[in-house]
mmCIF file with all atom_site columns, C-alpha atoms in Angstrom:
data_model
loop_
_atom_site.group_PDB
_atom_site.id
_atom_site.type_symbol
_atom_site.label_atom_id
_atom_site.label_alt_id
_atom_site.label_comp_id
_atom_site.label_asym_id
_atom_site.label_entity_id
_atom_site.label_seq_id
_atom_site.pdbx_PDB_ins_code
_atom_site.Cartn_x
_atom_site.Cartn_y
_atom_site.Cartn_z
_atom_site.occupancy
_atom_site.B_iso_or_equiv
_atom_site.pdbx_formal_charge
_atom_site.auth_seq_id
_atom_site.auth_comp_id
_atom_site.auth_asym_id
_atom_site.auth_atom_id
_atom_site.pdbx_PDB_model_num
ATOM 1   C CA . MET A 1 1   ? 15.969  2.682   -23.697 1.00 43.00 ? 1   MET A CA 1
ATOM 2   C CA . LYS A 1 2   ? 19.561  2.679   -23.466 1.00 40.00 ? 2   LYS A CA 1
ATOM 3   C CA . LYS A 1 3   ? 21.270  -0.299  -24.014 1.00 41.00 ? 3   LYS A CA 1
ATOM 4   C CA . GLY A 1 4   ? 20.970  -2.706  -21.470 1.00 44.00 ? 4   GLY A CA 1
ATOM 5   C CA . TRP A 1 5   ? 19.316  -1.409  -18.623 1.00 39.00 ? 5   TRP A CA 1
ATOM 6   C CA . PRO A 1 6   ? 16.858  -3.193  -16.912 1.00 40.00 ? 6   PRO A CA 1
ATOM 7   C CA . ALA A 1 7   ? 12.847  -1.937  -18.987 1.00 38.00 ? 7   ALA A CA 1
ATOM 8   C CA . GLU A 1 8   ? 11.469  -1.041  -15.943 1.00 34.00 ? 8   GLU A CA 1
ATOM 9   C CA . ILE A 1 9   ? 13.563  1.756   -14.872 1.00 31.00 ? 9   ILE A CA 1
ATOM 10  C CA . TRP A 1 10  ? 12.474  2.992   -17.444 1.00 33.00 ? 10  TRP A CA 1
ATOM 11  C CA . HIS A 1 11  ? 8.519   2.218   -17.193 1.00 33.00 ? 11  HIS A CA 1
ATOM 12  C CA . THR A 1 12  ? 8.399   3.855   -13.804 1.00 34.00 ? 12  THR A CA 1
ATOM 13  C CA . THR A 1 13  ? 10.468  6.591   -13.575 1.00 34.00 ? 13  THR A CA 1
ATOM 14  C CA . ASP A 1 14  ? 9.966   10.145  -16.068 1.00 38.00 ? 14  ASP A CA 1
ATOM 15  C CA . CYS A 1 15  ? 13.687  10.970  -15.636 1.00 35.00 ? 15  CYS A CA 1
ATOM 16  C CA . LYS A 1 16  ? 14.705  13.588  -17.019 1.00 37.00 ? 16  LYS A CA 1
ATOM 17  C CA . THR A 1 17  ? 18.799  13.726  -18.230 1.00 35.00 ? 17  THR A CA 1
ATOM 18  C CA . SER A 1 18  ? 20.931  16.309  -16.273 1.00 38.00 ? 18  SER A CA 1
ATOM 19  C CA . SER A 1 19  ? 24.816  17.505  -16.036 1.00 40.00 ? 19  SER A CA 1
ATOM 20  C CA . ALA A 1 20  ? 25.370  15.100  -12.877 1.00 42.00 ? 20  ALA A CA 1
ATOM 21  C CA . SER A 1 21  ? 27.828  12.193  -14.260 1.00 43.00 ? 21  SER A CA 1
ATOM 22  C CA . PRO A 1 22  ? 26.332  8.960   -15.264 1.00 41.00 ? 22  PRO A CA 1
ATOM 23  C CA . SER A 1 23  ? 26.693  7.029   -12.024 1.00 41.00 ? 23  SER A CA 1
ATOM 24  C CA . LYS A 1 24  ? 25.242  9.834   -10.310 1.00 41.00 ? 24  LYS A CA 1
ATOM 25  C CA . SER A 1 25  ? 22.121  9.286   -13.025 1.00 39.00 ? 25  SER A CA 1
ATOM 26  C CA . PHE A 1 26  ? 22.307  5.609   -12.638 1.00 34.00 ? 26  PHE A CA 1
ATOM 27  C CA . GLN A 1 27  ? 22.780  5.830   -8.939  1.00 40.00 ? 27  GLN A CA 1
ATOM 28  C CA . ALA A 1 28  ? 19.468  8.015   -8.514  1.00 38.00 ? 28  ALA A CA 1
ATOM 29  C CA . ILE A 1 29  ? 17.181  5.774   -10.803 1.00 33.00 ? 29  ILE A CA 1
ATOM 30  C CA . ALA A 1 30  ? 17.606  3.792   -8.654  1.00 36.00 ? 30  ALA A CA 1
ATOM 31  C CA . ARG A 1 31  ? 16.733  5.349   -5.781  1.00 39.00 ? 31  ARG A CA 1
ATOM 32  C CA . LEU A 1 32  ? 13.415  5.927   -7.564  1.00 36.00 ? 32  LEU A CA 1
ATOM 33  C CA . THR A 1 33  ? 12.894  2.909   -8.640  1.00 36.00 ? 33  THR A CA 1
ATOM 34  C CA . ARG A 1 34  ? 13.962  0.643   -5.188  1.00 41.00 ? 34  ARG A CA 1
ATOM 35  C CA . PRO A 1 35  ? 11.173  -1.518  -4.627  1.00 41.00 ? 35  PRO A CA 1
ATOM 36  C CA . PHE A 1 36  ? 11.397  -2.705  -8.834  1.00 36.00 ? 36  PHE A CA 1
ATOM 37  C CA . SER A 1 37  ? 15.706  -3.575  -8.020  1.00 33.00 ? 37  SER A CA 1
ATOM 38  C CA . GLY A 1 38  ? 16.365  -7.260  -8.768  1.00 33.00 ? 38  GLY A CA 1
ATOM 39  C CA . GLY A 1 39  ? 13.350  -8.247  -11.215 1.00 36.00 ? 39  GLY A CA 1
ATOM 40  C CA . HIS A 1 40  ? 10.522  -9.131  -9.578  1.00 41.00 ? 40  HIS A CA 1
ATOM 41  C CA . ALA A 1 41  ? 9.468   -8.626  -5.995  1.00 46.00 ? 41  ALA A CA 1
ATOM 42  C CA . ASP A 1 42  ? 9.926   -11.439 -3.142  1.00 46.00 ? 42  ASP A CA 1
ATOM 43  C CA . GLY A 1 43  ? 10.276  -14.268 -5.052  1.00 48.00 ? 43  GLY A CA 1
ATOM 44  C CA . MET A 1 44  ? 7.475   -13.475 -7.317  1.00 47.00 ? 44  MET A CA 1
ATOM 45  C CA . LYS A 1 45  ? 6.330   -15.586 -10.703 1.00 50.00 ? 45  LYS A CA 1
ATOM 46  C CA . LYS A 1 46  ? 6.177   -13.512 -14.109 1.00 46.00 ? 46  LYS A CA 1
ATOM 47  C CA . SER A 1 47  ? 4.213   -14.733 -17.097 1.00 40.00 ? 47  SER A CA 1
ATOM 48  C CA . ASN A 1 48  ? 1.688   -14.562 -19.143 1.00 44.00 ? 48  ASN A CA 1
ATOM 49  C CA . GLY A 1 49  ? 2.688   -10.781 -20.264 1.00 50.00 ? 49  GLY A CA 1
ATOM 50  C CA . ASN A 1 50  ? 2.728   -8.399  -16.924 1.00 65.00 ? 50  ASN A CA 1
ATOM 51  C CA . LYS A 1 51  ? 0.805   -11.419 -14.567 1.00 75.00 ? 51  LYS A CA 1
ATOM 52  C CA . ARG A 1 52  ? 1.799   -11.364 -11.326 1.00 90.00 ? 52  ARG A CA 1
ATOM 53  C CA . GLU A 1 53  ? 1.761   -14.761 -9.298  1.00 93.00 ? 53  GLU A CA 1
ATOM 54  C CA . LEU A 1 54  ? 3.582   -16.535 -6.204  1.00 96.00 ? 54  LEU A CA 1
ATOM 55  C CA . PRO A 1 55  ? 5.115   -19.586 -5.677  1.00 96.00 ? 55  PRO A CA 1
ATOM 56  C CA . LEU A 1 56  ? 3.175   -21.958 -4.745  1.00 95.00 ? 56  LEU A CA 1
ATOM 57  C CA . GLY A 1 57  ? 5.326   -22.112 -0.536  1.00 96.00 ? 57  GLY A CA 1
ATOM 58  C CA . GLN A 1 58  ? 4.286   -18.400 -0.919  1.00 97.00 ? 58  GLN A CA 1
ATOM 59  C CA . ARG A 1 59  ? 0.155   -19.031 -1.743  1.00 97.00 ? 59  ARG A CA 1
ATOM 60  C CA . GLU A 1 60  ? -0.038  -21.984 0.448   1.00 97.00 ? 60  GLU A CA 1
ATOM 61  C CA . GLU A 1 61  ? 2.173   -19.580 3.470   1.00 98.00 ? 61  GLU A CA 1
ATOM 62  C CA . ILE A 1 62  ? -0.328  -16.018 2.792   1.00 98.00 ? 62  ILE A CA 1
ATOM 63  C CA . LEU A 1 63  ? -3.380  -18.206 2.639   1.00 98.00 ? 63  LEU A CA 1
ATOM 64  C CA . ARG A 1 64  ? -2.587  -19.562 6.377   1.00 98.00 ? 64  ARG A CA 1
ATOM 65  C CA . THR A 1 65  ? -2.039  -16.060 7.579   1.00 98.00 ? 65  THR A CA 1
ATOM 66  C CA . LEU A 1 66  ? -4.920  -15.025 6.011   1.00 98.00 ? 66  LEU A CA 1
ATOM 67  C CA . LYS A 1 67  ? -6.903  -17.596 7.369   1.00 98.00 ? 67  LYS A CA 1
ATOM 68  C CA . ALA A 1 68  ? -5.520  -17.068 11.247  1.00 98.00 ? 68  ALA A CA 1
ATOM 69  C CA . ARG A 1 69  ? -6.139  -13.120 11.007  1.00 98.00 ? 69  ARG A CA 1
ATOM 70  C CA . PHE A 1 70  ? -9.839  -14.131 9.921   1.00 98.00 ? 70  PHE A CA 1
ATOM 71  C CA . GLU A 1 71  ? -10.219 -16.750 12.362  1.00 98.00 ? 71  GLU A CA 1
ATOM 72  C CA . LYS A 1 72  ? -8.848  -14.468 15.244  1.00 98.00 ? 72  LYS A CA 1
ATOM 73  C CA . ASN A 1 73  ? -10.737 -11.289 14.351  1.00 98.00 ? 73  ASN A CA 1
ATOM 74  C CA . MET A 1 74  ? -14.148 -12.117 13.614  1.00 98.00 ? 74  MET A CA 1
ATOM 75  C CA . ASN A 1 75  ? -15.750 -9.067  14.533  1.00 97.00 ? 75  ASN A CA 1
ATOM 76  C CA . ARG A 1 76  ? -14.908 -7.484  11.749  1.00 98.00 ? 76  ARG A CA 1
ATOM 77  C CA . HIS A 1 77  ? -16.397 -9.341  9.194   1.00 98.00 ? 77  HIS A CA 1
ATOM 78  C CA . GLN A 1 78  ? -19.140 -11.096 11.092  1.00 96.00 ? 78  GLN A CA 1
ATOM 79  C CA . GLY A 1 79  ? -20.770 -13.536 9.200   1.00 96.00 ? 79  GLY A CA 1
ATOM 80  C CA . LEU A 1 80  ? -18.758 -14.619 6.473   1.00 98.00 ? 80  LEU A CA 1
ATOM 81  C CA . GLN A 1 81  ? -16.442 -18.006 5.651   1.00 98.00 ? 81  GLN A CA 1
ATOM 82  C CA . TRP A 1 82  ? -13.252 -18.808 5.151   1.00 98.00 ? 82  TRP A CA 1
ATOM 83  C CA . ALA A 1 83  ? -13.994 -21.080 3.128   1.00 98.00 ? 83  ALA A CA 1
ATOM 84  C CA . LYS A 1 84  ? -15.478 -18.557 0.544   1.00 97.00 ? 84  LYS A CA 1
ATOM 85  C CA . VAL A 1 85  ? -12.826 -15.442 0.377   1.00 98.00 ? 85  VAL A CA 1
ATOM 86  C CA . GLN A 1 86  ? -10.309 -18.644 -0.188  1.00 98.00 ? 86  GLN A CA 1
ATOM 87  C CA . ALA A 1 87  ? -11.871 -19.414 -3.364  1.00 98.00 ? 87  ALA A CA 1
ATOM 88  C CA . ARG A 1 88  ? -11.842 -16.286 -4.304  1.00 97.00 ? 88  ARG A CA 1
ATOM 89  C CA . LEU A 1 89  ? -8.367  -15.838 -3.343  1.00 97.00 ? 89  LEU A CA 1
ATOM 90  C CA . GLU A 1 90  ? -6.988  -19.263 -4.833  1.00 96.00 ? 90  GLU A CA 1
ATOM 91  C CA . ALA A 1 91  ? -9.157  -18.125 -9.075  1.00 97.00 ? 91  ALA A CA 1
ATOM 92  C CA . ASN A 1 92  ? -7.260  -14.703 -8.293  1.00 96.00 ? 92  ASN A CA 1
ATOM 93  C CA . ALA A 1 93  ? -3.743  -15.337 -8.348  1.00 96.00 ? 93  ALA A CA 1
ATOM 94  C CA . GLU A 1 94  ? -2.956  -11.848 -8.685  1.00 97.00 ? 94  GLU A CA 1
ATOM 95  C CA . LYS A 1 95  ? -4.852  -10.477 -5.880  1.00 98.00 ? 95  LYS A CA 1
ATOM 96  C CA . LEU A 1 96  ? -3.168  -12.614 -3.839  1.00 98.00 ? 96  LEU A CA 1
ATOM 97  C CA . TRP A 1 97  ? 0.001   -11.646 -4.372  1.00 98.00 ? 97  TRP A CA 1
ATOM 98  C CA . SER A 1 98  ? -1.364  -7.702  -4.042  1.00 98.00 ? 98  SER A CA 1
ATOM 99  C CA . LEU A 1 99  ? -1.861  -9.003  0.031   1.00 98.00 ? 99  LEU A CA 1
ATOM 100 C CA . HIS A 1 100 ? 1.006   -10.494 0.327   1.00 98.00 ? 100 HIS A CA 1
ATOM 101 C CA . GLU A 1 101 ? 2.749   -7.183  -0.753  1.00 98.00 ? 101 GLU A CA 1
ATOM 102 C CA . MET A 1 102 ? 0.670   -5.834  1.523   1.00 98.00 ? 102 MET A CA 1
ATOM 103 C CA . GLU A 1 103 ? 1.195   -8.249  4.161   1.00 98.00 ? 103 GLU A CA 1
ATOM 104 C CA . ARG A 1 104 ? 5.278   -8.439  3.469   1.00 98.00 ? 104 ARG A CA 1
ATOM 105 C CA . THR A 1 105 ? 5.479   -4.212  3.770   1.00 98.00 ? 105 THR A CA 1
ATOM 106 C CA . GLY A 1 106 ? 3.366   -5.172  8.129   1.00 98.00 ? 106 GLY A CA 1
ATOM 107 C CA . GLY A 1 107 ? -0.222  -4.299  7.121   1.00 98.00 ? 107 GLY A CA 1
ATOM 108 C CA . GLU A 1 108 ? -2.283  -7.514  8.204   1.00 98.00 ? 108 GLU A CA 1
ATOM 109 C CA . PRO A 1 109 ? -4.601  -7.468  5.576   1.00 98.00 ? 109 PRO A CA 1
ATOM 110 C CA . ASP A 1 110 ? -7.434  -8.338  6.401   1.00 98.00 ? 110 ASP A CA 1
ATOM 111 C CA . VAL A 1 111 ? -11.661 -8.727  5.233   1.00 98.00 ? 111 VAL A CA 1
ATOM 112 C CA . VAL A 1 112 ? -13.601 -6.186  7.098   1.00 98.00 ? 112 VAL A CA 1
ATOM 113 C CA . GLY A 1 113 ? -16.558 -6.170  4.061   1.00 98.00 ? 113 GLY A CA 1
ATOM 114 C CA . HIS A 1 114 ? -18.253 -8.590  1.338   1.00 98.00 ? 114 HIS A CA 1
ATOM 115 C CA . ASP A 1 115 ? -19.575 -6.762  -2.254  1.00 98.00 ? 115 ASP A CA 1
ATOM 116 C CA . LYS A 1 116 ? -22.669 -8.337  -2.100  1.00 96.00 ? 116 LYS A CA 1
ATOM 117 C CA . LYS A 1 117 ? -23.767 -7.025  -6.002  1.00 97.00 ? 117 LYS A CA 1
ATOM 118 C CA . THR A 1 118 ? -19.656 -7.837  -7.522  1.00 97.00 ? 118 THR A CA 1
ATOM 119 C CA . GLY A 1 119 ? -19.378 -11.024 -4.481  1.00 97.00 ? 119 GLY A CA 1
ATOM 120 C CA . GLU A 1 120 ? -16.094 -9.289  -3.947  1.00 98.00 ? 120 GLU A CA 1
ATOM 121 C CA . TYR A 1 121 ? -14.071 -9.044  -0.827  1.00 98.00 ? 121 TYR A CA 1
ATOM 122 C CA . ILE A 1 122 ? -13.433 -5.716  1.019   1.00 98.00 ? 122 ILE A CA 1
ATOM 123 C CA . PHE A 1 123 ? -9.803  -5.975  2.397   1.00 98.00 ? 123 PHE A CA 1
ATOM 124 C CA . TYR A 1 124 ? -7.916  -3.429  4.981   1.00 98.00 ? 124 TYR A CA 1
ATOM 125 C CA . ASP A 1 125 ? -4.892  -3.054  5.896   1.00 98.00 ? 125 ASP A CA 1
ATOM 126 C CA . CYS A 1 126 ? -5.586  -3.506  9.531   1.00 98.00 ? 126 CYS A CA 1
ATOM 127 C CA . SER A 1 127 ? -1.883  -3.541  11.132  1.00 98.00 ? 127 SER A CA 1
ATOM 128 C CA . ALA A 1 128 ? -2.521  -1.586  14.646  1.00 98.00 ? 128 ALA A CA 1
ATOM 129 C CA . GLU A 1 129 ? -0.355  1.356   13.920  1.00 98.00 ? 129 GLU A CA 1
ATOM 130 C CA . SER A 1 130 ? 1.118   2.233   10.779  1.00 98.00 ? 130 SER A CA 1
ATOM 131 C CA . PRO A 1 131 ? 2.457   -0.434  8.071   1.00 98.00 ? 131 PRO A CA 1
ATOM 132 C CA . LYS A 1 132 ? 6.287   0.221   9.250   1.00 98.00 ? 132 LYS A CA 1
ATOM 133 C CA . GLY A 1 133 ? 7.557   -1.118  6.365   1.00 98.00 ? 133 GLY A CA 1
ATOM 134 C CA . ARG A 1 134 ? 5.919   1.830   4.240   1.00 98.00 ? 134 ARG A CA 1
ATOM 135 C CA . ARG A 1 135 ? 6.519   4.992   6.178   1.00 98.00 ? 135 ARG A CA 1
ATOM 136 C CA . SER A 1 136 ? 8.739   7.253   5.586   1.00 98.00 ? 136 SER A CA 1
ATOM 137 C CA . VAL A 1 137 ? 7.026   8.657   2.289   1.00 98.00 ? 137 VAL A CA 1
ATOM 138 C CA . CYS A 1 138 ? 5.975   11.489  0.952   1.00 98.00 ? 138 CYS A CA 1
ATOM 139 C CA . TYR A 1 139 ? 2.728   11.349  -0.669  1.00 98.00 ? 139 TYR A CA 1
ATOM 140 C CA . ASP A 1 140 ? 2.420   11.330  -3.796  1.00 98.00 ? 140 ASP A CA 1
ATOM 141 C CA . ARG A 1 141 ? 5.748   11.437  -6.819  1.00 98.00 ? 141 ARG A CA 1
ATOM 142 C CA . GLU A 1 142 ? 4.820   14.783  -7.646  1.00 98.00 ? 142 GLU A CA 1
ATOM 143 C CA . GLY A 1 143 ? 5.182   15.900  -3.737  1.00 98.00 ? 143 GLY A CA 1
ATOM 144 C CA . LEU A 1 144 ? 8.052   13.669  -4.825  1.00 98.00 ? 144 LEU A CA 1
ATOM 145 C CA . GLU A 1 145 ? 9.956   15.787  -7.059  1.00 97.00 ? 145 GLU A CA 1
ATOM 146 C CA . SER A 1 146 ? 9.188   18.834  -5.416  1.00 97.00 ? 146 SER A CA 1
ATOM 147 C CA . ARG A 1 147 ? 12.008  18.813  -2.609  1.00 96.00 ? 147 ARG A CA 1
ATOM 148 C CA . LYS A 1 148 ? 14.834  20.537  -3.472  1.00 94.00 ? 148 LYS A CA 1
ATOM 149 C CA . GLU A 1 149 ? 16.635  17.674  -0.706  1.00 95.00 ? 149 GLU A CA 1
ATOM 150 C CA . HIS A 1 150 ? 16.620  15.098  1.218   1.00 96.00 ? 150 HIS A CA 1
ATOM 151 C CA . ARG A 1 151 ? 14.185  13.212  -1.028  1.00 96.00 ? 151 ARG A CA 1
ATOM 152 C CA . PRO A 1 152 ? 12.990  10.072  0.268   1.00 97.00 ? 152 PRO A CA 1
ATOM 153 C CA . ASP A 1 153 ? 12.622  7.029   -1.807  1.00 95.00 ? 153 ASP A CA 1
ATOM 154 C CA . ASN A 1 154 ? 8.971   6.366   -3.396  1.00 97.00 ? 154 ASN A CA 1
ATOM 155 C CA . SER A 1 155 ? 5.880   7.835   -2.443  1.00 98.00 ? 155 SER A CA 1
ATOM 156 C CA . ALA A 1 156 ? 2.914   6.423   -0.792  1.00 98.00 ? 156 ALA A CA 1
ATOM 157 C CA . VAL A 1 157 ? 0.551   6.461   -4.062  1.00 98.00 ? 157 VAL A CA 1
ATOM 158 C CA . ASP A 1 158 ? 3.306   4.714   -5.873  1.00 98.00 ? 158 ASP A CA 1
ATOM 159 C CA . MET A 1 159 ? 4.181   2.103   -3.638  1.00 98.00 ? 159 MET A CA 1
ATOM 160 C CA . ALA A 1 160 ? 0.405   1.457   -3.972  1.00 98.00 ? 160 ALA A CA 1
ATOM 161 C CA . ALA A 1 161 ? 0.151   0.990   -7.305  1.00 98.00 ? 161 ALA A CA 1
ATOM 162 C CA . ALA A 1 162 ? 3.388   -1.042  -7.439  1.00 98.00 ? 162 ALA A CA 1
ATOM 163 C CA . MET A 1 163 ? 1.254   -3.367  -5.111  1.00 98.00 ? 163 MET A CA 1
ATOM 164 C CA . GLY A 1 164 ? -1.412  -2.771  -6.923  1.00 98.00 ? 164 GLY A CA 1
ATOM 165 C CA . ILE A 1 165 ? -3.730  -1.523  -4.143  1.00 98.00 ? 165 ILE A CA 1
ATOM 166 C CA . GLU A 1 166 ? -5.449  1.651   -3.694  1.00 98.00 ? 166 GLU A CA 1
ATOM 167 C CA . LEU A 1 167 ? -4.545  3.806   -0.610  1.00 98.00 ? 167 LEU A CA 1
ATOM 168 C CA . LEU A 1 168 ? -7.961  4.697   2.202   1.00 98.00 ? 168 LEU A CA 1
ATOM 169 C CA . THR A 1 169 ? -10.605 7.029   2.035   1.00 98.00 ? 169 THR A CA 1
ATOM 170 C CA . GLU A 1 170 ? -11.393 9.659   4.601   1.00 98.00 ? 170 GLU A CA 1
ATOM 171 C CA . GLU A 1 171 ? -14.502 7.177   4.879   1.00 98.00 ? 171 GLU A CA 1
ATOM 172 C CA . GLN A 1 172 ? -12.644 3.846   4.572   1.00 98.00 ? 172 GLN A CA 1
ATOM 173 C CA . TYR A 1 173 ? -9.993  4.830   7.134   1.00 98.00 ? 173 TYR A CA 1
ATOM 174 C CA . ARG A 1 174 ? -13.391 6.146   9.567   1.00 98.00 ? 174 ARG A CA 1
ATOM 175 C CA . GLU A 1 175 ? -14.937 2.856   8.968   1.00 98.00 ? 175 GLU A CA 1
ATOM 176 C CA . LEU A 1 176 ? -11.893 1.174   9.994   1.00 98.00 ? 176 LEU A CA 1
ATOM 177 C CA . GLN A 1 177 ? -11.324 2.731   13.026  1.00 98.00 ? 177 GLN A CA 1
ATOM 178 C CA . LYS A 1 178 ? -15.122 1.658   14.082  1.00 98.00 ? 178 LYS A CA 1
ATOM 179 C CA . LEU A 1 179 ? -12.934 -1.974  14.489  1.00 98.00 ? 179 LEU A CA 1
ATOM 180 C CA . GLY A 1 180 ? -11.093 -1.475  16.918  1.00 97.00 ? 180 GLY A CA 1
ATOM 181 C CA . GLU A 1 181 ? -7.349  1.495   17.558  1.00 98.00 ? 181 GLU A CA 1
ATOM 182 C CA . PHE A 1 182 ? -6.048  1.880   14.737  1.00 98.00 ? 182 PHE A CA 1
ATOM 183 C CA . ASP A 1 183 ? -2.870  4.331   14.389  1.00 98.00 ? 183 ASP A CA 1
ATOM 184 C CA . THR A 1 184 ? -2.458  4.781   18.424  1.00 98.00 ? 184 THR A CA 1
ATOM 185 C CA . LYS A 1 185 ? 1.616   6.302   17.609  1.00 98.00 ? 185 LYS A CA 1
ATOM 186 C CA . THR A 1 186 ? 1.280   6.759   14.625  1.00 98.00 ? 186 THR A CA 1
ATOM 187 C CA . SER A 1 187 ? -0.504  7.995   11.194  1.00 98.00 ? 187 SER A CA 1
ATOM 188 C CA . SER A 1 188 ? -1.081  7.308   7.587   1.00 98.00 ? 188 SER A CA 1
ATOM 189 C CA . TRP A 1 189 ? -1.325  8.710   4.520   1.00 98.00 ? 189 TRP A CA 1
ATOM 190 C CA . VAL A 1 190 ? -5.493  8.733   2.776   1.00 98.00 ? 190 VAL A CA 1
ATOM 191 C CA . LYS A 1 191 ? -6.646  9.340   -0.256  1.00 98.00 ? 191 LYS A CA 1
ATOM 192 C CA . THR A 1 192 ? -6.465  13.216  -1.156  1.00 98.00 ? 192 THR A CA 1
ATOM 193 C CA . PRO A 1 193 ? -9.677  14.894  -3.006  1.00 98.00 ? 193 PRO A CA 1
ATOM 194 C CA . SER A 1 194 ? -7.717  16.582  -6.107  1.00 98.00 ? 194 SER A CA 1
ATOM 195 C CA . ASP A 1 195 ? -9.371  19.653  -5.169  1.00 98.00 ? 195 ASP A CA 1
ATOM 196 C CA . ILE A 1 196 ? -6.706  19.628  -2.245  1.00 98.00 ? 196 ILE A CA 1
ATOM 197 C CA . ARG A 1 197 ? -4.138  18.222  -4.134  1.00 98.00 ? 197 ARG A CA 1
ATOM 198 C CA . LYS A 1 198 ? -4.091  20.774  -6.919  1.00 97.00 ? 198 LYS A CA 1
ATOM 199 C CA . LEU A 1 199 ? -3.083  22.598  -4.038  1.00 98.00 ? 199 LEU A CA 1
ATOM 200 C CA . GLY A 1 200 ? -0.361  21.335  -2.536  1.00 97.00 ? 200 GLY A CA 1
ATOM 201 C CA . GLY A 1 201 ? -2.490  19.489  0.336   1.00 98.00 ? 201 GLY A CA 1
ATOM 202 C CA . ALA A 1 202 ? -2.557  16.290  1.429   1.00 98.00 ? 202 ALA A CA 1
ATOM 203 C CA . LEU A 1 203 ? -4.060  14.291  3.956   1.00 98.00 ? 203 LEU A CA 1
ATOM 204 C CA . PHE A 1 204 ? -3.724  11.786  6.937   1.00 98.00 ? 204 PHE A CA 1
ATOM 205 C CA . GLY A 1 205 ? -5.275  10.236  10.138  1.00 98.00 ? 205 GLY A CA 1
ATOM 206 C CA . ASP A 1 206 ? -4.520  8.564   13.022  1.00 98.00 ? 206 ASP A CA 1
ATOM 207 C CA . ARG A 1 207 ? -6.378  8.341   16.439  1.00 98.00 ? 207 ARG A CA 1
ATOM 208 C CA . ARG A 1 208 ? -5.397  10.490  19.779  1.00 98.00 ? 208 ARG A CA 1
ATOM 209 C CA . TYR A 1 209 ? -8.008  10.669  23.292  1.00 98.00 ? 209 TYR A CA 1
ATOM 210 C CA . ASP A 1 210 ? -10.296 7.655   21.848  1.00 97.00 ? 210 ASP A CA 1
ATOM 211 C CA . ASN A 1 211 ? -11.394 10.198  18.372  1.00 98.00 ? 211 ASN A CA 1
ATOM 212 C CA . VAL A 1 212 ? -10.452 9.595   15.484  1.00 98.00 ? 212 VAL A CA 1
ATOM 213 C CA . PHE A 1 213 ? -8.915  12.618  13.606  1.00 98.00 ? 213 PHE A CA 1
ATOM 214 C CA . VAL A 1 214 ? -8.013  13.369  9.895   1.00 98.00 ? 214 VAL A CA 1
ATOM 215 C CA . TYR A 1 215 ? -5.328  16.449  8.729   1.00 97.00 ? 215 TYR A CA 1
ATOM 216 C CA . HIS A 1 216 ? -2.961  17.632  6.740   1.00 98.00 ? 216 HIS A CA 1
ATOM 217 C CA . ASN A 1 217 ? 0.569   18.381  5.911   1.00 97.00 ? 217 ASN A CA 1
ATOM 218 C CA . GLY A 1 218 ? 2.017   19.746  2.776   1.00 98.00 ? 218 GLY A CA 1
ATOM 219 C CA . ALA A 1 219 ? 1.811   16.653  -0.016  1.00 98.00 ? 219 ALA A CA 1
ATOM 220 C CA . GLN A 1 220 ? 6.218   17.163  -0.402  1.00 98.00 ? 220 GLN A CA 1
ATOM 221 C CA . SER A 1 221 ? 6.380   16.267  3.777   1.00 98.00 ? 221 SER A CA 1
ATOM 222 C CA . TYR A 1 222 ? 7.037   12.765  5.115   1.00 98.00 ? 222 TYR A CA 1
ATOM 223 C CA . TYR A 1 223 ? 7.726   11.143  8.706   1.00 98.00 ? 223 TYR A CA 1
ATOM 224 C CA . ALA A 1 224 ? 9.316   8.022   10.369  1.00 98.00 ? 224 ALA A CA 1
ATOM 225 C CA . ALA A 1 225 ? 6.569   7.282   11.796  1.00 98.00 ? 225 ALA A CA 1
ATOM 226 C CA . ARG A 1 226 ? 3.703   7.775   8.693   1.00 98.00 ? 226 ARG A CA 1
ATOM 227 C CA . ALA A 1 227 ? 3.280   5.529   6.463   1.00 98.00 ? 227 ALA A CA 1
ATOM 228 C CA . PHE A 1 228 ? -0.641  5.142   4.748   1.00 98.00 ? 228 PHE A CA 1
ATOM 229 C CA . ARG A 1 229 ? -3.000  2.124   4.957   1.00 98.00 ? 229 ARG A CA 1
ATOM 230 C CA . GLY A 1 230 ? -4.633  0.210   1.724   1.00 98.00 ? 230 GLY A CA 1
ATOM 231 C CA . SER A 1 231 ? -7.591  -1.813  0.382   1.00 98.00 ? 231 SER A CA 1
ATOM 232 C CA . LEU A 1 232 ? -8.171  -4.680  -2.053  1.00 98.00 ? 232 LEU A CA 1
ATOM 233 C CA . ARG A 1 233 ? -11.219 -5.934  -3.914  1.00 98.00 ? 233 ARG A CA 1
ATOM 234 C CA . VAL A 1 234 ? -10.921 -9.679  -4.091  1.00 98.00 ? 234 VAL A CA 1
#
């Protein structure tokens, strides 16, 4: 690690030395690590090592937002009670931080299920269109770095990992579409099986003509109307 450079830069990138000037090299690193610029995201506190935790005011705000959405969309979680969901959230500070990141980037997370075996509540991004704060990204870092020019700032897989969430699988994406009409004007990357990914492809889904479609693109592609949707178990 170079003296005086933030540890986050070296931990979140796989940078190689080049003949470029130091200033240009640093700009490239900063571009690839934009979500980490300025330290920790959006008021996050850091304690107990790498634990991610929101300040009290933001914890209260995200809980109010989640409660209002939960009560407004009972069709997504029939038979579940908000008080029990809130108790799980209050006991899992890092998961609440992840939900705050989902909300901050336009995902509008909501409860869509309950795992009776583990007691976990399952959240999906439920915004009507693909989250605005996560668009114009390649599928993953390999796809991003394969581009010779016009690289975007980030990838869907990297962003999800930084937020502590998982991309929806095709099955989960289709489950979400049973709860409403999503991505009627946009599209969302979905988790791609390894056999497709190793051949250079990646999957995305949308809703058109009152049907849900899953297609493919090269993993290096990115579009202004495509982000990704995530899931979180609490």
